[in-house]
Structure formats: structure tokens, C-alpha cells
Tab-separated table of C-alpha atoms in Angstrom:
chain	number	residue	atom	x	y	z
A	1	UNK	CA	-51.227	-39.458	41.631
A	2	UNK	CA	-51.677	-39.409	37.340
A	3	UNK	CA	-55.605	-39.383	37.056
A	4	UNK	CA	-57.111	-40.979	33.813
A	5	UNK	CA	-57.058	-38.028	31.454
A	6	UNK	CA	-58.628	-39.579	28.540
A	7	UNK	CA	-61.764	-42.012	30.252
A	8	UNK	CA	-64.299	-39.334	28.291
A	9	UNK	CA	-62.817	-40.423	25.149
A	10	UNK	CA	-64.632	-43.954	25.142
A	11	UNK	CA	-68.128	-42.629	26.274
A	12	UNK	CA	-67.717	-39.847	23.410
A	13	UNK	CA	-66.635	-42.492	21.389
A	14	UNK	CA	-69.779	-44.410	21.355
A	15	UNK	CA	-72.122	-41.615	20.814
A	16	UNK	CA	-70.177	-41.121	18.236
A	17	UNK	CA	-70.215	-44.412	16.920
A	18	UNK	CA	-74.104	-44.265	16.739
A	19	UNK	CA	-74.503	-40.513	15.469
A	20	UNK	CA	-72.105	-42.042	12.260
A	21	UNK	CA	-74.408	-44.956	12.216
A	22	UNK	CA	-77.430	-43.644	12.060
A	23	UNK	CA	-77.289	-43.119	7.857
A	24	UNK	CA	-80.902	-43.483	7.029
A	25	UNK	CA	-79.786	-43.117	3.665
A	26	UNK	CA	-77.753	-46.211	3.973
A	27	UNK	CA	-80.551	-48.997	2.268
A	28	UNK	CA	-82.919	-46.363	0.047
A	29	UNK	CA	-80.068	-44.170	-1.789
A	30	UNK	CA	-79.979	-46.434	-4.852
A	31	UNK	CA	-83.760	-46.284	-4.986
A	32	UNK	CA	-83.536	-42.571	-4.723
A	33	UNK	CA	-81.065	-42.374	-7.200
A	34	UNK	CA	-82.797	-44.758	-9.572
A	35	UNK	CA	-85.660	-42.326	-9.098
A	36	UNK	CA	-84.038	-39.636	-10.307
A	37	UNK	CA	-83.577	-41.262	-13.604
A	38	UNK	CA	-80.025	-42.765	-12.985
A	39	UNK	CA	-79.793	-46.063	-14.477
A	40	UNK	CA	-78.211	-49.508	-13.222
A	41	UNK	CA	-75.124	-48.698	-15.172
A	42	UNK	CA	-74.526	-45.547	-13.722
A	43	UNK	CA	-75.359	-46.407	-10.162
A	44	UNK	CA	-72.675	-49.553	-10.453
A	45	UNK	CA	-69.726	-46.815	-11.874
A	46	UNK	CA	-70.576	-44.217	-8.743
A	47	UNK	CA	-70.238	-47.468	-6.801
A	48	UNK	CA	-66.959	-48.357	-7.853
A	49	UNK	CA	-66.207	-44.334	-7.957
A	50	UNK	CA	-66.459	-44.786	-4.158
A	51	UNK	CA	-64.135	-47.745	-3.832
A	52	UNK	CA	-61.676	-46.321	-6.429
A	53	UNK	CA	-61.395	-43.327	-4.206
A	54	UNK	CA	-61.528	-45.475	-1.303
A	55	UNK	CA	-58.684	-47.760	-2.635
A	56	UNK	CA	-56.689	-44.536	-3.536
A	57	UNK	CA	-56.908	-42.795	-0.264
A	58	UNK	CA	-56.539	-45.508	2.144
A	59	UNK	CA	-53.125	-44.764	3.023
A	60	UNK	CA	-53.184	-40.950	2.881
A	61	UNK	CA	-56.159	-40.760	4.971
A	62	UNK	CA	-54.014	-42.565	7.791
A	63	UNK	CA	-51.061	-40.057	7.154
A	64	UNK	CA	-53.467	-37.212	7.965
A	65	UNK	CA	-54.475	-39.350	10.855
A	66	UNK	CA	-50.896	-39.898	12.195
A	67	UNK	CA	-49.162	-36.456	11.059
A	68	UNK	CA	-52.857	-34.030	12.250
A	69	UNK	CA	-53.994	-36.461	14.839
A	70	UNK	CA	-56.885	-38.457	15.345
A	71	UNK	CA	-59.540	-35.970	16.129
A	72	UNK	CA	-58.603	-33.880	13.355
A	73	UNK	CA	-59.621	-37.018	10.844
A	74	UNK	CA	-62.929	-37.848	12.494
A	75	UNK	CA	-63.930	-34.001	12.042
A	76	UNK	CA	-63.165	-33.793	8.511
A	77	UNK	CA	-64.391	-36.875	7.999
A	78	UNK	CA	-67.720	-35.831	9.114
A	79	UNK	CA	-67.941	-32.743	6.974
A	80	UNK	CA	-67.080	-34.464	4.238
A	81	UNK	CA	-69.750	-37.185	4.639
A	82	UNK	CA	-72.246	-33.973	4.945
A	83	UNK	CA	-71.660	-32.435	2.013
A	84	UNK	CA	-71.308	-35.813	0.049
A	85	UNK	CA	-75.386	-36.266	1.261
A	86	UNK	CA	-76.013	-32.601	-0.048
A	87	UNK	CA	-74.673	-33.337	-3.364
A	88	UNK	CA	-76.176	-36.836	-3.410
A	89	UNK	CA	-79.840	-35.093	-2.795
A	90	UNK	CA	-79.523	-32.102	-4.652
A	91	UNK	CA	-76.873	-32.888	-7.355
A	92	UNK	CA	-78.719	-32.912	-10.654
A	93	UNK	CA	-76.082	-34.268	-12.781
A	94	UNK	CA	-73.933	-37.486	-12.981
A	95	UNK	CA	-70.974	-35.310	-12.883
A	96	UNK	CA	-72.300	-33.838	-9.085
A	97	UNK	CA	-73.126	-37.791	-7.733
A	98	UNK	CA	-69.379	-38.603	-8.554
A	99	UNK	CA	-68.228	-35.447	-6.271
A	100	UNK	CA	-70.576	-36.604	-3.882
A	101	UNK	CA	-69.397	-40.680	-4.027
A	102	UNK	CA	-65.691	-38.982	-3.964
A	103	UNK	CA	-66.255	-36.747	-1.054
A	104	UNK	CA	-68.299	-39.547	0.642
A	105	UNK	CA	-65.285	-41.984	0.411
A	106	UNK	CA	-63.310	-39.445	1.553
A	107	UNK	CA	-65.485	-39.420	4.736
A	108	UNK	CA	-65.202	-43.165	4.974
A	109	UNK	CA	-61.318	-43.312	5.095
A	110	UNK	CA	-60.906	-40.088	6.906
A	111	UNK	CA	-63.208	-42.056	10.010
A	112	UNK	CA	-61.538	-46.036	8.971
A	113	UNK	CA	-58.716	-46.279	11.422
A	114	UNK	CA	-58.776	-43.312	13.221
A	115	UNK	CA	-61.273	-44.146	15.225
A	116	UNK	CA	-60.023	-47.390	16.546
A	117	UNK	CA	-56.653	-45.763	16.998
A	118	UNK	CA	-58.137	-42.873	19.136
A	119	UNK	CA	-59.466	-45.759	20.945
A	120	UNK	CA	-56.922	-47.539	21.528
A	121	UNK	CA	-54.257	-44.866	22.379
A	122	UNK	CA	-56.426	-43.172	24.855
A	123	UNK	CA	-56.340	-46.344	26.491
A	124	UNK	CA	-52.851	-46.802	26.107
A	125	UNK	CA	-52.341	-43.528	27.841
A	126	UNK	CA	-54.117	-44.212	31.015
A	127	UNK	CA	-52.488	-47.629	31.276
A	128	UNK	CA	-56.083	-49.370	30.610
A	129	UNK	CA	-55.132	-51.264	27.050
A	130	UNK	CA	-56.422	-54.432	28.864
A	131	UNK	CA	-60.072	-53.193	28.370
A	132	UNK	CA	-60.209	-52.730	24.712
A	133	UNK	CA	-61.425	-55.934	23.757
A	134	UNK	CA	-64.269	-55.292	26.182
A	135	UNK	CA	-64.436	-51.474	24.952
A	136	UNK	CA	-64.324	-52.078	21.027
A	137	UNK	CA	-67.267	-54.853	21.473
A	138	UNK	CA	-69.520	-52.607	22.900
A	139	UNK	CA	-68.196	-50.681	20.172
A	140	UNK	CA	-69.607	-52.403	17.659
A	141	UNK	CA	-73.041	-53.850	19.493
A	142	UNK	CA	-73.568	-50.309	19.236
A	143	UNK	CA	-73.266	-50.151	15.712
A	144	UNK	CA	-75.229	-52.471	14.923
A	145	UNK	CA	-77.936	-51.174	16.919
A	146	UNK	CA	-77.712	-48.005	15.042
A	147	UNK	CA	-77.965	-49.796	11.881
A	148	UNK	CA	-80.839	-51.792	12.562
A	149	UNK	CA	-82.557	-47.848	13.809
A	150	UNK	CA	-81.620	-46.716	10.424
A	151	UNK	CA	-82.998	-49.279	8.163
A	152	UNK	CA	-86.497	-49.054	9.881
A	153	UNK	CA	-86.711	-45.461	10.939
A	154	UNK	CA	-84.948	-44.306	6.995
A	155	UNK	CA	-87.518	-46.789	5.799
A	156	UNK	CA	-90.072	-45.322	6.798
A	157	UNK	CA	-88.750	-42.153	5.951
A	158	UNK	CA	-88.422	-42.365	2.325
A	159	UNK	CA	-92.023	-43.726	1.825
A	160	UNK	CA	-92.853	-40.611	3.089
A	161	UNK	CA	-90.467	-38.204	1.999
A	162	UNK	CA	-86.680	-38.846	0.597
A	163	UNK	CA	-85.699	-35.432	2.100
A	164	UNK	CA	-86.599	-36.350	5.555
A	165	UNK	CA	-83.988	-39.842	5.146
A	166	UNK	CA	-81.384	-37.235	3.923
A	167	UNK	CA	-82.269	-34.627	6.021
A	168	UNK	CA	-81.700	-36.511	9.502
A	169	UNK	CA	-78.861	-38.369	7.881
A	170	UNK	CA	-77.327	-34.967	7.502
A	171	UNK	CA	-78.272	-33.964	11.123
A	172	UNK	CA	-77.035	-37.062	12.474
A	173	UNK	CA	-73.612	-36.219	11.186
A	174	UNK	CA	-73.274	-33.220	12.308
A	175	UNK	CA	-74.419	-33.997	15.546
A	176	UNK	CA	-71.536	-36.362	15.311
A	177	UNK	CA	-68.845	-33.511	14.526
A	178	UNK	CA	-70.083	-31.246	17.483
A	179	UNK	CA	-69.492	-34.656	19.668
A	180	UNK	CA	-65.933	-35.174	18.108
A	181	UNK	CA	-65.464	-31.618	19.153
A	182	UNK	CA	-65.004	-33.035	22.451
A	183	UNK	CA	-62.240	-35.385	21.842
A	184	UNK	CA	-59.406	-35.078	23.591
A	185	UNK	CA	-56.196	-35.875	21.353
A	186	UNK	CA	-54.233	-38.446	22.579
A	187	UNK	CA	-50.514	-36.883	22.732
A	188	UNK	CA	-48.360	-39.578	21.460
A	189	UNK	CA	-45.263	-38.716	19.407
A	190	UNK	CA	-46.822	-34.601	19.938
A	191	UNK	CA	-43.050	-32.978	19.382
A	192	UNK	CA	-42.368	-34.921	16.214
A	193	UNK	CA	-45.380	-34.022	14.847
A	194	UNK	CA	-45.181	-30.634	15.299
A	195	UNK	CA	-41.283	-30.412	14.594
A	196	UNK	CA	-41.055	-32.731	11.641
A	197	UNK	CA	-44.197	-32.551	9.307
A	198	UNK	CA	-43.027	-34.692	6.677
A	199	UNK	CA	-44.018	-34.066	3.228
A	200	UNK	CA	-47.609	-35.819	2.289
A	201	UNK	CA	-46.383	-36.738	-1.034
A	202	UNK	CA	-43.465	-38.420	-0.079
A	203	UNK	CA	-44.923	-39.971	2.878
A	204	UNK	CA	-47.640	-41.739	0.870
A	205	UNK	CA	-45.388	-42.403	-1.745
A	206	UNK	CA	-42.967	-44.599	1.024
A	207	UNK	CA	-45.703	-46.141	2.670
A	208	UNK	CA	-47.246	-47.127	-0.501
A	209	UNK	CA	-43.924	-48.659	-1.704
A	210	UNK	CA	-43.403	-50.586	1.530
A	211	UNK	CA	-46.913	-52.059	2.073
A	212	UNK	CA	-46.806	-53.604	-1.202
A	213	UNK	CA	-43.251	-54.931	-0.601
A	214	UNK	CA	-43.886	-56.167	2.740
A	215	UNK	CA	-47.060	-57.721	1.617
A	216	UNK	CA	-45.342	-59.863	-0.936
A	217	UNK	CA	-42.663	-61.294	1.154
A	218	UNK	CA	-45.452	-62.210	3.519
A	219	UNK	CA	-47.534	-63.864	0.586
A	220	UNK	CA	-44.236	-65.803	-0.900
A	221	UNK	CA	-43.935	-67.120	2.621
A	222	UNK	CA	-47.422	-68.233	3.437
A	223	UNK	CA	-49.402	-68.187	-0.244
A	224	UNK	CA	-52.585	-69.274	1.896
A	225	UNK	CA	-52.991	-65.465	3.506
A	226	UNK	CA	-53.024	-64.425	0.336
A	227	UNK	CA	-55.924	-67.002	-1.017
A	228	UNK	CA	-57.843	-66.530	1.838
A	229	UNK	CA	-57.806	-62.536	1.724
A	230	UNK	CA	-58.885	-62.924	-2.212
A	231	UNK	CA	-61.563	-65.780	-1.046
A	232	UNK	CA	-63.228	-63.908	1.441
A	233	UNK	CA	-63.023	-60.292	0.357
A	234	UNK	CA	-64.605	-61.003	-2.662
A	235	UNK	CA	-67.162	-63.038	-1.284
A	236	UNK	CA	-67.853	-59.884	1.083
A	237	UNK	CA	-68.055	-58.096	-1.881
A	238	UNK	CA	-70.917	-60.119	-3.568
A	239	UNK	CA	-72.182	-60.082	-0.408
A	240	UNK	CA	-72.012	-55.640	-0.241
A	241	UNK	CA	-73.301	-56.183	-4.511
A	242	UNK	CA	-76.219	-58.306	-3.361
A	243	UNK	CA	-77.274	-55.755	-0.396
A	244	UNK	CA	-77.095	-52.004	-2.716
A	245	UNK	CA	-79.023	-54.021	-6.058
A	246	UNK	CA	-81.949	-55.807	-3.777
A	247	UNK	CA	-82.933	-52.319	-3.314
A	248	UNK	CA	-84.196	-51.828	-7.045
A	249	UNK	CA	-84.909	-55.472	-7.328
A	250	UNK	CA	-87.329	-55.298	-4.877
A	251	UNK	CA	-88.750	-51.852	-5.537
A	252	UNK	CA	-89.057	-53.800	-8.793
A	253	UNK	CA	-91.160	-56.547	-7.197
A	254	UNK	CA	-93.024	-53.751	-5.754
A	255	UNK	CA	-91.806	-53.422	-1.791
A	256	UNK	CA	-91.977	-50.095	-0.404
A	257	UNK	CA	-89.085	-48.833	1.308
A	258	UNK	CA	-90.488	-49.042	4.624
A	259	UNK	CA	-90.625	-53.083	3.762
A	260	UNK	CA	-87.156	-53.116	2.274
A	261	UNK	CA	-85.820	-51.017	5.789
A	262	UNK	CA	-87.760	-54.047	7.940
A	263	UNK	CA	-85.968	-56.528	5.672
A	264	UNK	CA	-83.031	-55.062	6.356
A	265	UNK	CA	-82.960	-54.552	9.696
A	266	UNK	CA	-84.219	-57.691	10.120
A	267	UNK	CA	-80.612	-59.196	8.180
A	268	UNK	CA	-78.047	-57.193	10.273
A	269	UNK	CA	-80.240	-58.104	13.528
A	270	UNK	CA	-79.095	-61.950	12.244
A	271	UNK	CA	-75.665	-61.045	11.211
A	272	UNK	CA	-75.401	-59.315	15.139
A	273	UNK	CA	-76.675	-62.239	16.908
A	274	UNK	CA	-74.631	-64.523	15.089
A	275	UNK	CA	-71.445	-62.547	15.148
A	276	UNK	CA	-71.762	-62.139	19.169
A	277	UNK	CA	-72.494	-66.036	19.521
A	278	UNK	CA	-69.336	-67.143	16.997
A	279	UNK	CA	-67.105	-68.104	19.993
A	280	UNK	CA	-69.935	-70.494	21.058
A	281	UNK	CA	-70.745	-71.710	17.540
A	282	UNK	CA	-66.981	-72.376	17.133
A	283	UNK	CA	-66.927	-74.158	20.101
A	284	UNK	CA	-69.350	-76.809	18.982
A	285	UNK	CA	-68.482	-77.472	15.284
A	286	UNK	CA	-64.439	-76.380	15.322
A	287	UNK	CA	-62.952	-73.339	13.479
A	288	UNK	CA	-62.584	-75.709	10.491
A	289	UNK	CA	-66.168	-76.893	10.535
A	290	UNK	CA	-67.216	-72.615	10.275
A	291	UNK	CA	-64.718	-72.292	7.575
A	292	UNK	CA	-66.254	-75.538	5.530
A	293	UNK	CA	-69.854	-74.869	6.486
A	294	UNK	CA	-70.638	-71.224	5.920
A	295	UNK	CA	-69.441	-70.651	2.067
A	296	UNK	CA	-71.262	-73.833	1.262
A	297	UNK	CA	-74.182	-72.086	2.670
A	298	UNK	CA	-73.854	-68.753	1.565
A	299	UNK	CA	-73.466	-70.280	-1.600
A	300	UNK	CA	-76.709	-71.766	-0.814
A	301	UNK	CA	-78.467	-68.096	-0.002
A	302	UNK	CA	-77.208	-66.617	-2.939
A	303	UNK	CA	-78.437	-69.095	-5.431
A	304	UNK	CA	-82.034	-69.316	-3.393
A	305	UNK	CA	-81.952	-65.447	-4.117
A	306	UNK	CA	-80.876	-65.124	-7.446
A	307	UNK	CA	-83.387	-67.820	-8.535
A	308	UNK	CA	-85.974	-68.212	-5.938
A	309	UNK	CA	-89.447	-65.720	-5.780
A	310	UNK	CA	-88.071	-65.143	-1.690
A	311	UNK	CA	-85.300	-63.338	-2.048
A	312	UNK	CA	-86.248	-61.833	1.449
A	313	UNK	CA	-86.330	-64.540	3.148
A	314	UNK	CA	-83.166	-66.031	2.312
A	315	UNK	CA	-82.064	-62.890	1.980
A	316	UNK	CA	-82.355	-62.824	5.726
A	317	UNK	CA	-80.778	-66.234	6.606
A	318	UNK	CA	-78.053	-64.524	4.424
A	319	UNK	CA	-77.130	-62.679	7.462
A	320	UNK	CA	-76.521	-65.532	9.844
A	321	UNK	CA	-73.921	-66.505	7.440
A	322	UNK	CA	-72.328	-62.843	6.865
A	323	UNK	CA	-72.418	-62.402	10.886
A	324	UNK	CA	-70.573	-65.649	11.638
A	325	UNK	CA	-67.806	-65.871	8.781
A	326	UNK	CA	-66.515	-62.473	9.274
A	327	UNK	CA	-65.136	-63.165	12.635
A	328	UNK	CA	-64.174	-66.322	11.771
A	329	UNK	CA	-61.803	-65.263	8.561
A	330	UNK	CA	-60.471	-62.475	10.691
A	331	UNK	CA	-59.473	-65.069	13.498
A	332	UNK	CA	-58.014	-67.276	10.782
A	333	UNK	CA	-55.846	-64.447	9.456
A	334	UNK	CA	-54.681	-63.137	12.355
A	335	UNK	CA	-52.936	-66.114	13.573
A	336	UNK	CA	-51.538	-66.980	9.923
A	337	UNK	CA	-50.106	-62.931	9.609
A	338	UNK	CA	-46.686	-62.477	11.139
A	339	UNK	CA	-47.394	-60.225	14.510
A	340	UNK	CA	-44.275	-57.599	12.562
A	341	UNK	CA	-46.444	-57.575	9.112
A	342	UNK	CA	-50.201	-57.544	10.625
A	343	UNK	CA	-51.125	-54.159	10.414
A	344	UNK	CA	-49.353	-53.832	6.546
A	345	UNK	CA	-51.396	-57.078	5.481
A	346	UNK	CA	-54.672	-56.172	7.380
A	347	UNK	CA	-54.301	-52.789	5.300
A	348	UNK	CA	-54.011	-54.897	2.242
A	349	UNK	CA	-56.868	-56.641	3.145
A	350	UNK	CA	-58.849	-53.656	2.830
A	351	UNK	CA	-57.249	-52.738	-0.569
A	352	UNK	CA	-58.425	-55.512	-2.025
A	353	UNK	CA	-62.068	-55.022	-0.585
A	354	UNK	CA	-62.440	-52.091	-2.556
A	355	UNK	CA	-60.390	-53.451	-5.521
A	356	UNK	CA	-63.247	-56.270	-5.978
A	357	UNK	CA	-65.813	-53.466	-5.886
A	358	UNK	CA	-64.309	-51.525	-8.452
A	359	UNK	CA	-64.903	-54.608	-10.995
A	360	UNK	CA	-67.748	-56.119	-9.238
A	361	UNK	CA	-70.453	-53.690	-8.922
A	362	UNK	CA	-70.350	-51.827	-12.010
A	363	UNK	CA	-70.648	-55.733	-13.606
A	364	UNK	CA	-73.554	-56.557	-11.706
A	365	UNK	CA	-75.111	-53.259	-12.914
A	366	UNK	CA	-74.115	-53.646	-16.477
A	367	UNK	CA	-75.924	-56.938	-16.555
A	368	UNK	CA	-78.517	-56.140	-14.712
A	369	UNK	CA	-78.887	-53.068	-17.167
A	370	UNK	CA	-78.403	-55.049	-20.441
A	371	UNK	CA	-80.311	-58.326	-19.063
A	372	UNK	CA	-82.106	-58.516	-15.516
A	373	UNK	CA	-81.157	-58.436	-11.998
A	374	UNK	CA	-81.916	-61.688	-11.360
A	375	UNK	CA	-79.127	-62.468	-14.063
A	376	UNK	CA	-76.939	-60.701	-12.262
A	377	UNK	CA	-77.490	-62.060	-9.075
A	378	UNK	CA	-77.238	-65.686	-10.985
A	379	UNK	CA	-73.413	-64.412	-12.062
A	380	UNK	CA	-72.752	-63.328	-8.811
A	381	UNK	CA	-73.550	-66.624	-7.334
A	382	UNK	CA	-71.795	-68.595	-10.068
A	383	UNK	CA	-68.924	-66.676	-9.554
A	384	UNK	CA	-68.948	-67.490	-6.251
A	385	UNK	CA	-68.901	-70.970	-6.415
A	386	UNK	CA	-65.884	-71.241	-8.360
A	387	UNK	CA	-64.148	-69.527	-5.418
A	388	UNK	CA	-65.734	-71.593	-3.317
A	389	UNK	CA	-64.290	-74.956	-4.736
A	390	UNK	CA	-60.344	-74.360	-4.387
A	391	UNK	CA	-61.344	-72.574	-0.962
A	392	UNK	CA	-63.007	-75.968	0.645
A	393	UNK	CA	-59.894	-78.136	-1.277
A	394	UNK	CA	-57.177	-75.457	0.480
A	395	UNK	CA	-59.299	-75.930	4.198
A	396	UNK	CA	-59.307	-79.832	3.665
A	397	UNK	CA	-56.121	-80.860	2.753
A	398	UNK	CA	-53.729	-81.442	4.953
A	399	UNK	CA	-55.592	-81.562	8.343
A	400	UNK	CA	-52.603	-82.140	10.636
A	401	UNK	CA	-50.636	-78.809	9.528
A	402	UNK	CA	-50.220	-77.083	12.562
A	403	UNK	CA	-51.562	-73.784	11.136
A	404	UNK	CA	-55.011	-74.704	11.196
């Protein structure tokens, strides 16, 4: 009798999960930076430096996934997040910080995908792809656990010493490379890998060409995937904008970064509890009543920040929001998408994510450079609300269609 070869592959998994997690660095590096005499402007271009790269590599970093294997990616993606933490410490220069944004995207992409696909296929392989759902929630409790550890603990750290945040940090991922060490590669398609290693170029090049065709036909057909990929990803973005510039705005106001770790951790423990509990919230007020109610409140949060003196407080309640509308888009998509075209348009979905980066943060940066960052968090919100407007007329209209 076949024994389950690949079980260890979901308890490595998870440790792994937290060891990435753990980035202590995650809520004080634009503080540290700003300490180090970078200014707003150049903090908002290493930003979008990141998400250019990001954007640029997302499908390459899957074809070393697919072509190398999945264990392959989550190593290199963990020695490239190292040394992007070595330059970000050490790096004197602005020249250094954008190797170390570069190299740290590269970490991102190397890790996005390959993980949930090591998952997956390892349950796949010992007949066990019922669990996953189960498997990938626990997955991500666990992140979120790690996160809210990080903001405290690297908190804490940096009021003490900013080499201790990036020290651990460091640690932390390497711990998490020895674990991925441990892997065991899930052998699917092994021959044609090893017989038929297509060019990297040309392989990019193809898939490239196709997701962008694919993704077209699919937004001809149904125009509202498209709006509600724009609508949403950019909101996430002002949400990601709102979460890297409190840092200075408050070590403006005077917060330590032990406070700004507790406010922190105190946001994703919102976003966690609301994300777990958006099946039940759903249940009460309808997936329509989510989709209506939650931009007209984050709307709400992001004004009361901008122009309010307790930005931490609603800062907080942000979270709530953040936790229950991702799940709820997601859902929304996923039974708009064509099953043949999901994973090309869920792809997309991230390419746009980093596309409104690229123009968003360096903006907010710029005017919070040239102006304040209240300003900029004024913009952000007023932006905002003129996506929100043709969003809530798109989700009102015609209540009967079968697709909502």
C-alpha cells in the first residue's frame, strides 16, 4: 500500500510560513530609513522600485518555479530577502537601497505562488486535495499571528536598537531556508523538466503574450472583472500607502516605535478577526450589502485619518474593513472569472496591484515631501472616493442579474 510521501510538507510548511512572517522590519523600515537622512521622495521611488520589480518578475519568478521546482524558489527566495535586509541596514547610498528593494522583490515573487503550489501539489500527490481549504486557512491564521509577533516584538526592538529589528529579521529568514531545506519536491511533470528546459527568455516572453491576450478576451466579455480588479486593487493600494507613511507621520506626532508596533498589531489583529468571521458577516447582511457597506466605510477611515488628530484609532477600525473586503472581492471574482481563464486573470490581478504602487506611493511621498502628510493622506482619500462612486452605481444597478 502507497504511504503519504509528502504529509511533512504541510507541517514544514507552516513553520515556514511564520519564520517568513516574522519581518520585524516590516512597520519601522521607513522610520529607519527616514533616519538615515532619506527623504519622503526617495522612500516613495524605492517603494515603487519594489513593485516595478515586482510587476516585472511576476511571471519569470513562476517559470523558475515550474521549470526548477518549488523548493528551489522558496530557497532563493529566502536568500534573496537576506541580503536585501543587509543592504537595507548597511547600504549607505540610494543607489545600495534600490539593490536592496530589487533583491527584496525578488524574494517576494520568488516565495508568491510557489508556496501555495508546493501546497497544493503535495496534496495532490497523496490524494488529500480535499483538505486544502482546511490546510491553507491555518495557513494564513498563522500568518497573521506572526505578523501581529512582529509588529510588537520589532517595535520594541527598534526603540532600543534598529540592528536588533534587522538582525532577527535576518535570522528569522534564514531559519526559514534551513526549514525549506527539508522540503520534499513534489515530482509532477519530473521527466519534462529535466528533458525539455525550455529557454527562460522565450518562455516569459509566451506567457507574457498570452496572459495579456487571454485577459482581454475575458475583460471584452465581462467589463465588470475588469472594474472591479481596478476598484479594489487600488483601494488595497491606498490602503498598503496609508500603512508604510503612518510610520513617519506618527514618528512625526511623536510615537515611539514600540507604540506604532502596538498600533499595528493591534490593526491586523482586527483585519484577522474580521477576515475569519466574513462567512458569518455575509450571512447576515448579503454579499451585496459587504460590497456596498465596506468602501463607504473605508472611505469613512481614511478621511477620519487624513483629517482627524486619531489617526490611530481609526486607523485601527481601518482594519475591520481591510479584513472583511478582501475575502469578499476575491469571492466576487472568482465566480465572475471563467474556471479556463482564473489563474491568467488572478495573475493579472496581481499586476495591477503593483502597477497602482508604482504611481501611488511615490505620489503620496512627493506630496507629502512638497506639502504635508496629512495632504497626502487627504489625496489619497479623495481619490478614493471617486472610485468609490461608479463602484456603488456598478453593485446597484441591475439587482436581478444573475451574476450577483
Amino acid at each position: 500500500m502507497a504511504l503519504k510521501q509528502y504529509t511533512r510538507n504541510i507541517a514544514l510548511s507552516y513553520a515556514f510560513t511564520v519564520c517568513m512572517n516574522l519581518s520585524f522590519t516590516h512597520g519601522i523600515w521607513m522610520i529607519y530609513l527616514a533616519s538615515r537622512g532619506f527623504s519622503l521622495i526617495q522612500l516613495g521611488a524605492l517603494e515603487a522600485i519594489f513593485h516595478i520589480t515586482s510587476f516585472l518578475m511576476e511571471v519569470p519568478t513562476g517559470s523558475v518555479a515550474d521549470i526548477w521546482g518549488r523548493k528551489t524558489s522558496r530557497l532563493a527566495g529566502r536568500v534573496c530577502y537576506a541580503l536585501s535586509l543587509v543592504l537595507m541596514y548597511w547600504g549607505p547610498t540610494f543607489w545600495l537601497q534600490i539593490l536592496a528593494f530589487v533583491l527584496s522583490a525578488l524574494g517576494y515573487n520568488l516565495e508568491s505562488g510557489a508556496g501555495d503550489a508546493l501546497l497544493y501539489d503535495s496534496l495532490l500527490l497523496d490524494a488529500d486535495e480535499s483538505r486544502y481549504l482546511s490546510v491553507k486557512g491555518r495557513d494564513e491564521l498563522l500568518y497573521n499571528i506572526a505578523s501581529i509577533i512582529a509588529f510588537l516584538i520589532g517595535g520594541y526592538l527598534a526603540s532600543v536598537d534598529y540592528l536588533l529589528a534587522f538582525g532577527l529579521t535576518i535570522l528569522s529568514g534564514l531559519v526559514g531556508f534551513v526549514i525549506a531545506l527539508f522540503f520534499k519536491e513534489p515530482v509532477i511533470h519530473e521527466e519534462i523538466r529535466k528533458e525539455e528546459r525550455p529557454n527562460l527568455a522565450k518562455s516569459i516572453a509566451q506567457s507574457l503574450k498570452n496572459q495579456m491576450v487571454d485577459s482581454m478576451k475575458v475583460f471584452t466579455a465581462t467589463p465588470r472583472i475588469a472594474f472591479l480588479i481596478i476598484f479594489s486593487e487600488s483601494l488595497f493600494a491606498f490602503m498598503i500607502c496609508l500603512f508604510f507613511y503612518l510610520q513617519n507621520h506618527w514618528t512625526n506626532l511623536g510615537y515611539t516605535t514600540d507604540v506604532i508596533g502596538i498600533i499595528f498589531s493591534l490593526h491586523a489583529l482586527v483585519a484577522a478577526l474580521f477576515s475569519v468571521n466574513a462567512h458569518r458577516i455575509e450571512r447576515a447582511i448579503g454579499q451585496k450589502g459587504i460590497l456596498i457597506v465596506c468602501p463607504i466605510l473605508l472611505l469613512f477611515t481614511l478621511w477620519t485619518v487624513a483629517l482627524t488628530p486619531y489617526s490611530a484609532l481609526f486607523y485601527i477600525l481601518n482594519g475591520s474593513l481591510e479584513g472583511l473586503l478582501a475575502p469578499t472581492i476575491s469571492t466576487y471574482l472568482n465566480r465572475l472569472i471563467p474556471s479556463r481563464f482564473r489563474a491568467t486573470i488572478l495573475s493579472f490581478q496581481s499586476m495591477a496591484y503593483s502597477l497602482f504602487m508604482i504611481m501611488i506611493f511615490p505620489l503620496v511621498g512627493l506630496m507629502g515631501s512638497l506639502y504635508s502628510l496629512p495632504f497626502a493622506f487627504s489625496l489619497m482619500a479623495s481619490l478614493a472616493t471617486i472610485l468609490v462612486v461608479p463602484y456603488l452605481v456598478l453593485i446597484t444597478r441591475n439587482k436581478n442579474r444573475r451574476k450577483l
